[in-house]
Coordinates of C-alpha atoms and ligand atoms in Angstrom, one line a residue:
M1 CA -43.9 -13.9 37.7
R2 CA -44.7 -16.4 40.7
T3 CA -42.7 -18.0 42.7
Q4 CA -42.2 -19.8 46.7
V5 CA -39.2 -17.8 47.7
A6 CA -37.9 -14.6 46.1
I7 CA -34.1 -14.5 46.7
V8 CA -32.6 -10.7 46.6
G9 CA -28.8 -11.1 45.6
A10 CA -26.7 -13.6 44.0
G11 CA -23.6 -13.6 46.5
P12 CA -22.7 -17.1 48.2
S13 CA -25.8 -16.6 50.8
G14 CA -28.6 -16.1 47.8
L15 CA -26.7 -18.8 45.5
L16 CA -26.6 -21.4 48.4
L17 CA -30.0 -20.7 49.6
G18 CA -31.3 -21.2 45.9
Q19 CA -29.3 -24.5 45.6
L20 CA -30.8 -26.0 49.0
L21 CA -34.0 -25.1 48.2
H22 CA -34.0 -26.3 44.6
K23 CA -33.0 -29.8 46.1
A24 CA -36.0 -30.0 48.2
G25 CA -38.4 -29.5 45.5
I26 CA -39.0 -25.5 46.3
D27 CA -39.2 -23.1 43.7
A28 CA -37.1 -19.8 44.2
V29 CA -36.1 -16.6 41.6
I30 CA -32.8 -14.9 42.1
V31 CA -32.5 -10.9 41.7
E32 CA -29.2 -9.5 41.3
R33 CA -28.2 -5.9 40.7
Q34 CA -24.8 -6.8 39.4
S35 CA -23.6 -8.7 36.3
P36 CA -22.2 -12.3 36.9
D37 CA -18.8 -11.0 36.0
Y38 CA -19.1 -8.0 38.9
V39 CA -20.0 -10.9 41.1
L40 CA -17.3 -12.9 40.4
G41 CA -14.6 -10.2 40.5
R42 CA -14.9 -9.5 44.1
I43 CA -12.2 -11.0 45.9
R44 CA -13.0 -12.1 49.5
A45 CA -12.7 -14.8 51.5
G46 CA -10.6 -18.1 51.4
V47 CA -11.2 -20.0 54.7
L48 CA -14.1 -22.6 54.8
E49 CA -15.1 -24.1 58.0
Q50 CA -15.9 -28.0 58.0
V51 CA -19.5 -27.0 58.4
T52 CA -19.4 -24.9 55.3
M53 CA -18.2 -27.5 53.5
D54 CA -20.4 -30.1 54.5
V55 CA -23.4 -27.4 53.3
L56 CA -21.5 -27.0 50.0
D57 CA -21.4 -30.9 49.7
E58 CA -25.2 -31.1 50.5
A59 CA -26.3 -28.3 47.8
G60 CA -24.3 -30.8 45.5
V61 CA -21.4 -28.3 44.8
G62 CA -18.4 -29.6 46.9
T63 CA -16.7 -31.8 43.8
R64 CA -14.3 -29.4 42.4
M65 CA -13.6 -27.9 46.3
H66 CA -12.6 -31.5 47.4
A67 CA -10.6 -31.7 44.0
E68 CA -8.7 -28.5 44.1
G69 CA -9.2 -26.9 48.0
L70 CA -6.1 -27.2 50.4
L71 CA -6.7 -28.8 53.7
H72 CA -5.0 -26.9 56.6
G73 CA -4.5 -28.5 59.8
G74 CA -2.8 -25.4 61.3
F75 CA -1.9 -21.5 61.3
D76 CA 1.1 -19.4 62.5
L77 CA 0.8 -16.6 64.9
L78 CA 3.8 -14.4 64.5
F79 CA 4.7 -11.9 67.1
K80 CA 8.0 -10.4 68.6
G81 CA 9.8 -11.3 65.2
Q82 CA 9.1 -15.2 65.9
R83 CA 6.4 -17.8 64.5
H84 CA 4.4 -20.1 66.4
R85 CA 2.0 -22.8 64.9
I86 CA -1.3 -23.3 66.3
D87 CA -2.0 -27.0 65.3
M88 CA -5.5 -26.8 65.0
A89 CA -6.1 -30.5 64.3
K90 CA -4.2 -31.6 67.2
L91 CA -6.1 -29.5 69.4
T92 CA -9.6 -29.9 67.9
G93 CA -9.7 -33.8 67.7
G94 CA -8.7 -33.5 63.8
K95 CA -10.5 -30.9 62.5
Q96 CA -9.5 -29.1 59.6
V97 CA -10.3 -26.1 57.5
M98 CA -10.3 -25.4 53.6
V99 CA -8.2 -23.3 52.0
Y100 CA -10.8 -22.3 48.8
G101 CA -11.8 -18.8 47.5
Q102 CA -15.1 -17.4 47.4
T103 CA -14.9 -16.6 43.7
E104 CA -14.8 -20.4 43.4
V105 CA -17.5 -21.4 45.5
T106 CA -19.7 -18.8 44.0
R107 CA -18.6 -19.9 40.5
D108 CA -19.4 -23.7 41.4
L109 CA -22.8 -22.3 43.0
M110 CA -23.6 -20.2 39.6
D111 CA -22.6 -23.3 37.6
A112 CA -24.8 -25.8 39.7
R113 CA -27.7 -23.2 39.1
Q114 CA -27.4 -22.7 35.2
A115 CA -27.0 -26.2 34.8
A116 CA -30.2 -27.0 36.5
G117 CA -31.9 -24.2 34.2
L118 CA -32.8 -22.2 37.4
P119 CA -33.8 -18.3 37.2
T120 CA -31.6 -16.1 38.1
V121 CA -32.2 -12.1 36.9
Y122 CA -28.6 -10.6 36.8
E123 CA -28.5 -6.6 36.2
A124 CA -31.9 -5.8 37.8
A125 CA -32.3 -2.2 38.8
H126 CA -34.5 -0.4 41.3
V127 CA -34.7 -3.7 43.3
A128 CA -37.8 -3.1 46.1
V129 CA -39.3 -5.3 48.8
H130 CA -43.1 -4.9 49.5
D131 CA -45.7 -6.1 51.9
Y132 CA -43.8 -8.8 53.9
G133 CA -46.0 -8.1 56.6
T134 CA -48.8 -9.7 55.2
D135 CA -49.1 -13.5 53.1
H136 CA -48.5 -11.6 49.8
P137 CA -45.1 -10.5 49.9
R138 CA -43.5 -9.0 46.4
V139 CA -40.4 -7.8 44.7
T140 CA -40.1 -5.7 42.0
Y141 CA -37.3 -4.7 39.9
E142 CA -36.5 -2.6 36.5
K143 CA -34.8 -4.7 33.5
D144 CA -34.7 -3.3 30.0
G145 CA -36.9 -0.5 30.5
Q146 CA -39.6 -2.4 32.4
T147 CA -40.8 -3.2 35.7
H148 CA -41.5 -6.7 36.6
T149 CA -43.0 -7.9 39.8
I150 CA -42.5 -11.6 41.7
E151 CA -45.2 -12.3 43.8
C152 CA -43.9 -14.7 46.6
D153 CA -44.6 -16.4 49.8
F154 CA -41.4 -15.8 51.4
I155 CA -38.6 -13.2 50.7
A156 CA -35.0 -14.0 51.4
G157 CA -32.7 -10.8 52.1
C158 CA -29.3 -12.4 50.9
D159 CA -28.2 -9.0 49.3
G160 CA -25.1 -7.9 51.8
F161 CA -24.2 -4.8 53.8
H162 CA -25.3 -2.2 51.5
G163 CA -28.4 -4.2 50.4
V164 CA -32.1 -3.1 50.1
C165 CA -34.0 -5.5 52.4
R166 CA -32.6 -4.6 55.6
A167 CA -33.0 -0.8 54.8
S168 CA -36.3 -1.5 54.0
V169 CA -37.1 -2.2 57.4
P170 CA -38.7 0.5 59.5
K171 CA -36.4 2.1 62.1
G172 CA -38.3 0.9 65.3
A173 CA -38.7 -2.7 64.1
I174 CA -34.9 -3.3 64.0
K175 CA -31.8 -3.2 66.3
E176 CA -28.4 -2.4 64.6
F177 CA -25.3 -2.9 66.8
E178 CA -22.1 -1.6 65.4
K179 CA -18.3 -1.1 65.9
V180 CA -16.2 0.4 63.3
Y181 CA -12.1 -0.4 63.8
P182 CA -9.9 2.7 63.0
F183 CA -8.0 1.0 60.3
G184 CA -9.0 -1.3 57.2
W185 CA -7.5 -4.3 55.3
L186 CA -5.3 -3.5 52.0
G187 CA -5.5 -6.8 50.4
L188 CA -3.3 -8.1 47.2
L189 CA -3.8 -11.0 45.1
A190 CA -0.9 -12.5 43.0
D191 CA 0.5 -15.4 40.8
T192 CA 3.3 -16.5 43.2
P193 CA 3.5 -19.5 45.5
P194 CA 2.2 -18.9 48.8
V195 CA 5.1 -17.7 51.4
H196 CA 4.5 -20.7 53.8
H197 CA 2.3 -24.0 53.0
E198 CA -0.2 -22.5 56.2
L199 CA -1.5 -19.1 56.9
I200 CA 0.3 -16.6 58.9
Y201 CA -1.2 -14.2 61.1
A202 CA 1.4 -11.5 61.8
H203 CA 1.5 -9.1 64.5
S204 CA 3.7 -6.0 64.6
T205 CA 4.3 -2.6 65.9
R206 CA 3.9 -1.7 61.9
G207 CA 0.6 -3.2 62.1
F208 CA -1.1 -6.3 61.4
A209 CA -0.2 -8.8 58.3
L210 CA -1.8 -11.7 56.8
A211 CA -0.1 -14.3 54.6
S212 CA -2.9 -16.1 53.1
Q213 CA -3.3 -18.1 49.7
R214 CA -5.6 -19.3 46.8
S215 CA -3.7 -22.2 45.7
L216 CA -0.2 -23.6 45.7
T217 CA 0.5 -20.8 42.8
R218 CA -1.9 -17.8 44.0
S219 CA -0.9 -15.9 46.7
R220 CA -3.5 -13.6 49.1
Y221 CA -1.8 -10.9 51.4
Y222 CA -3.3 -8.5 53.8
L223 CA -1.9 -5.2 55.2
Q224 CA -3.0 -2.9 58.3
V225 CA -3.7 0.3 56.7
P226 CA -5.1 3.8 58.1
L227 CA -8.7 4.3 57.0
T228 CA -7.1 7.4 55.3
D229 CA -5.1 5.4 52.8
Q230 CA -6.1 5.1 49.2
V231 CA -5.4 2.1 47.2
E232 CA -3.5 4.3 44.6
Q233 CA -0.8 5.1 47.1
W234 CA 0.2 1.8 47.1
S235 CA 2.4 0.6 44.2
D236 CA 2.7 -3.2 44.5
Q237 CA 6.8 -2.3 45.1
A238 CA 5.6 -0.6 48.7
F239 CA 2.9 -3.2 49.6
W240 CA 5.6 -6.2 49.1
D241 CA 8.3 -4.0 51.2
E242 CA 5.9 -3.4 54.1
L243 CA 5.2 -7.0 53.9
K244 CA 8.7 -8.3 54.3
R245 CA 9.1 -5.8 57.2
R246 CA 5.9 -7.2 59.2
L247 CA 6.7 -10.7 58.3
D248 CA 9.6 -12.6 60.7
P249 CA 13.1 -12.4 58.8
Q250 CA 12.9 -16.3 57.3
A251 CA 9.2 -15.6 55.9
A252 CA 10.6 -12.2 54.2
E253 CA 13.6 -14.0 52.6
H254 CA 11.5 -16.7 51.0
L255 CA 8.7 -14.2 50.0
V256 CA 8.1 -14.5 46.2
T257 CA 6.9 -11.1 44.9
G258 CA 4.9 -10.4 41.7
P259 CA 2.9 -8.3 39.9
S260 CA -0.8 -7.6 42.0
L261 CA -3.8 -9.1 40.1
E262 CA -6.3 -7.3 42.1
K263 CA -5.4 -4.9 45.2
S264 CA -8.5 -3.3 47.3
I265 CA -8.9 -1.5 50.8
A266 CA -11.6 -3.0 53.1
P267 CA -12.9 -1.3 56.1
L268 CA -13.4 -3.7 59.2
R269 CA -16.6 -3.5 61.1
S270 CA -18.6 -5.8 63.7
F271 CA -22.6 -5.4 63.0
V272 CA -25.3 -7.2 63.9
T273 CA -29.2 -6.4 62.9
E274 CA -31.8 -8.0 65.8
P275 CA -33.9 -9.5 64.5
L276 CA -33.2 -11.6 61.4
R277 CA -36.9 -12.0 60.5
F278 CA -39.7 -9.5 59.9
G279 CA -43.1 -11.1 59.0
R280 CA -42.2 -13.2 55.8
M281 CA -39.1 -11.4 55.0
F282 CA -35.7 -13.1 56.3
L283 CA -31.8 -11.5 56.5
A284 CA -29.3 -14.1 55.7
G285 CA -25.4 -13.4 55.3
D286 CA -24.0 -9.9 55.3
A287 CA -27.4 -8.5 55.1
G288 CA -27.9 -9.2 58.7
H289 CA -24.1 -9.1 60.0
I290 CA -20.7 -8.3 59.4
V291 CA -17.8 -9.4 60.9
P292 CA -14.2 -8.3 60.9
P293 CA -12.0 -10.7 58.3
T294 CA -9.6 -11.8 61.1
G295 CA -11.4 -15.0 62.3
A296 CA -12.3 -16.0 58.9
K297 CA -15.9 -16.2 59.9
G298 CA -18.2 -14.0 57.4
L299 CA -18.5 -16.6 54.6
N300 CA -18.9 -19.3 57.2
L301 CA -21.7 -17.5 58.8
A302 CA -23.5 -16.7 55.7
A303 CA -23.5 -20.6 54.9
T304 CA -24.9 -21.5 58.2
D305 CA -27.8 -18.9 58.2
V306 CA -28.7 -20.1 54.9
K307 CA -28.5 -23.7 56.0
Y308 CA -31.1 -22.7 58.9
L309 CA -33.2 -20.6 56.9
A310 CA -33.4 -23.6 53.7
N311 CA -34.3 -26.2 56.8
A312 CA -36.8 -24.0 58.1
L313 CA -38.6 -23.2 54.8
I314 CA -38.1 -26.9 53.8
E315 CA -40.1 -27.5 57.5
F316 CA -42.8 -24.9 56.4
Y317 CA -43.7 -26.5 52.9
L318 CA -42.9 -30.3 53.4
D319 CA -44.1 -30.7 57.2
K320 CA -46.6 -27.7 57.5
S321 CA -45.0 -26.2 60.7
E322 CA -44.0 -22.6 61.3
A323 CA -41.8 -23.9 64.2
G324 CA -38.7 -23.7 62.1
V325 CA -39.2 -19.9 60.6
D326 CA -40.3 -18.6 63.8
A327 CA -37.0 -20.0 65.3
Y328 CA -34.8 -18.6 62.7
S329 CA -33.7 -15.4 63.8
E330 CA -32.9 -16.5 67.3
K331 CA -31.0 -19.8 66.3
C332 CA -28.9 -17.7 64.1
L333 CA -28.0 -14.8 66.3
K334 CA -26.8 -17.5 68.8
R335 CA -24.4 -18.5 66.6
I336 CA -23.7 -15.4 65.1
W337 CA -22.5 -13.4 68.4
R338 CA -20.5 -16.1 69.0
A339 CA -18.5 -15.7 66.0
E340 CA -19.0 -11.7 66.3
R341 CA -17.3 -12.1 69.5
F342 CA -14.3 -14.5 68.6
S343 CA -13.9 -12.3 65.4
W344 CA -13.5 -9.0 67.6
W345 CA -11.4 -10.8 70.1
F346 CA -8.9 -12.0 67.6
T347 CA -8.7 -8.8 65.3
S348 CA -8.1 -6.8 68.8
L349 CA -5.3 -9.3 70.0
M350 CA -3.6 -8.9 66.2
H351 CA -3.7 -5.7 65.2
H352 CA -1.7 -2.7 66.3
F353 CA -3.6 0.1 68.4
P354 CA -1.1 3.3 68.7
E355 CA -4.1 4.6 70.9
N356 CA -3.3 2.2 73.3
G357 CA 0.2 3.3 73.9
E358 CA 3.4 0.9 74.6
I359 CA 1.8 -0.7 77.5
G360 CA -1.1 -1.9 75.0
Q361 CA 1.6 -3.1 73.3
K362 CA 2.9 -5.1 76.2
F363 CA -0.5 -6.6 77.2
Q364 CA -1.0 -7.8 73.7
E365 CA 2.4 -9.4 73.5
A366 CA 1.8 -11.0 77.2
E367 CA -1.5 -12.3 76.3
L368 CA -0.2 -14.0 72.9
D369 CA 2.7 -15.4 75.0
Y370 CA 0.1 -16.9 77.1
L371 CA -2.1 -18.2 74.5
I372 CA 0.5 -20.0 72.8
H373 CA 2.3 -21.6 76.0
S374 CA -1.1 -22.9 77.2
E375 CA -2.6 -25.8 75.3
N376 CA -6.0 -24.4 76.9
G377 CA -5.0 -21.1 75.3
A378 CA -4.3 -22.2 72.0
R379 CA -7.2 -24.5 71.9
T380 CA -9.5 -21.9 72.6
I381 CA -8.2 -20.2 69.3
A382 CA -8.3 -23.3 67.6
E383 CA -12.2 -24.3 68.6
N384 CA -13.4 -21.0 67.6
Y385 CA -11.2 -21.1 64.3
V386 CA -12.1 -24.2 62.9
G387 CA -15.8 -23.4 63.7
L388 CA -18.3 -24.5 66.2
P389 CA -20.5 -27.4 65.3
L390 CA -23.9 -26.2 63.9
D391 CA -25.5 -27.6 67.1
F392 CA -23.4 -25.9 69.3
G393 CA -25.2 -24.9 72.8
Q394 CA -28.6 -25.5 71.0
Ligands
RFL1 P1 -22.2 -10.6 49.3 O1 -21.3 -11.4 49.0 O2 -22.1 -9.1 49.7 O3 -23.6 -10.5 48.1 C1 -24.7 -10.1 48.2 C2 -25.2 -9.9 46.7 O4 -26.2 -8.9 46.7 C3 -26.4 -8.1 45.8 N1 -26.9 -6.8 46.1 C4 -28.0 -6.6 45.5 N2 -29.2 -7.7 44.5 C5 -30.1 -6.8 44.0 N3 -30.6 -5.8 44.6 C6 -30.1 -4.9 45.7 N4 -30.6 -3.6 46.0 C7 -28.8 -5.2 45.9 N5 -27.7 -5.0 46.9 C8 -27.0 -5.9 46.7 C9 -24.8 -7.7 45.8 O5 -24.5 -7.3 44.3 C10 -24.3 -8.9 46.0 O6 -23.9 -9.7 44.7 O7 -22.9 -11.2 50.7 P2 -23.0 -12.5 51.4 O8 -23.8 -13.5 49.8 O9 -24.1 -12.5 52.3 O10 -21.8 -13.1 51.2 C11 -20.7 -12.6 52.5 C12 -19.8 -12.8 52.2 O11 -19.3 -12.3 50.8 C13 -18.6 -12.4 52.9 O12 -19.2 -12.3 54.4 C14 -17.3 -13.0 53.2 O13 -16.5 -12.5 52.1 C15 -16.4 -12.5 54.6 N6 -15.2 -12.5 54.1 C16 -14.6 -13.6 55.1 N7 -15.7 -14.6 55.1 C17 -14.9 -16.0 55.6 O14 -15.6 -16.8 56.1 N8 -13.4 -16.3 55.4 C18 -12.9 -15.3 54.8 O15 -11.5 -15.4 54.7 C19 -13.2 -14.0 54.6 N9 -12.2 -13.2 54.0 C20 -13.9 -11.4 53.8 C21 -12.6 -11.9 53.8 C22 -14.4 -10.2 53.0 C23 -13.3 -9.4 53.0 N10 -14.3 -8.2 52.5 C24 -13.7 -7.2 51.3 C25 -15.3 -7.3 53.4 C26 -11.7 -10.9 53.5 C27 -12.2 -9.9 52.9 C28 -10.9 -8.7 52.7
PHB2 C1 -8.3 -14.8 52.5 O1 -7.6 -15.5 52.0 O2 -9.0 -14.2 51.8 C2 -8.4 -14.6 54.2 C3 -7.8 -15.6 54.6 C4 -8.4 -16.0 56.2 C5 -8.6 -14.6 57.1 C6 -9.0 -13.4 56.0 C7 -8.7 -13.5 54.8 O3 -8.5 -14.5 58.4

């Protein structure tokens, strides 16, 4: 098989890239290790920045998002038992975020790809990338007992943190920056009305909690838990009890509980790979970087990487210019480091770090107190949370 761009991974990055290239008349084949149902079963992001909404619109997959997604103009910070609203819209000249689950974004992209009859190979085993240091890269995989080869001009590594593309790069050609946090997030999804119409980010001496949502009837909650905890240790009842202890009395009283639809623990990590281009292979999304989820930036960064990559490839094929391809890594990394910084800072501010002692706790409370009483402080949070514009600082 021959194509122009071979995309490894059919998560949001790979599917979105496929869609943007298709709109520009560029051929792509996607190779995915898992089945479509498996990909849709992963419960992850919930908050989309304006920039992401714009890219999804450009890809022609924004209709259901606009109809069913919930626009939010603010969120609450909870500390010392009291909630304080960050009025994002007021502080950023009217900007809002969209609450619309990653599962739904992925489903919309899958449907669009299928409707256009574009090739995706699911359940491909032993996917491997070859010869991306030459002008003739290849992707190989096994399916139904046979080995297949895709010859291409470029490989897009959209295969997430545990993918093969980054792992294939010789150690000397890549630098990895990493910070692993000493806790994880236990998430629970339930068909119960959200406790509040906006999100609540809660700092407490028992640990961080987040009250999020997927719709007016579906809630998503998270608890900071030790890395040693196993999900089996947490009954639904234990989860709800602990969440109530970390929320303010009013929210705890209004919390509607119910059976979990999904429950899982995710570790928290800050991770960046430099560079993001290796000859004719590019990394995009979680394949190249990870943020702790506190700032809600992972999926949004993936969408902007993909937007930059699609533009670079369009420039290559339509304008016969390599300028965009050459600039890809540096352009992405500028934006990535800003989001990494915000996600690290917001994680450090909101979580409980027993190793920092009582004085660490006091510093966090004083910083939160400062931020919510200073318009500049609150604006700094708001501006980063709604997301920096695509051309910020370029
Ligand atoms: P994905 O989604 O991991 O998709 C990669 C795909 O590649 C496939 N793959 C392979 N395919 C072929 N061959 C191989 N060898 C392969 N190895 C892997 C995988 O099966 C998979 O289908 O990466 P992608 O597309 O870059 O998307 C990134 C996002 O998924 C991620 O950044 C976000 O989910 C992060 N995130 C959040 N981001 C936000 O913007 N807002 C949020 O509110 C938000 N909340 C979150 C999050 C992530 C979380 N977890 C679980 C890490 C909340 C959580 C709890
Ligand atoms: C979610 O709804 O899954 C979510 C929302 C905001 C975050 C992280 C996760 O910061």
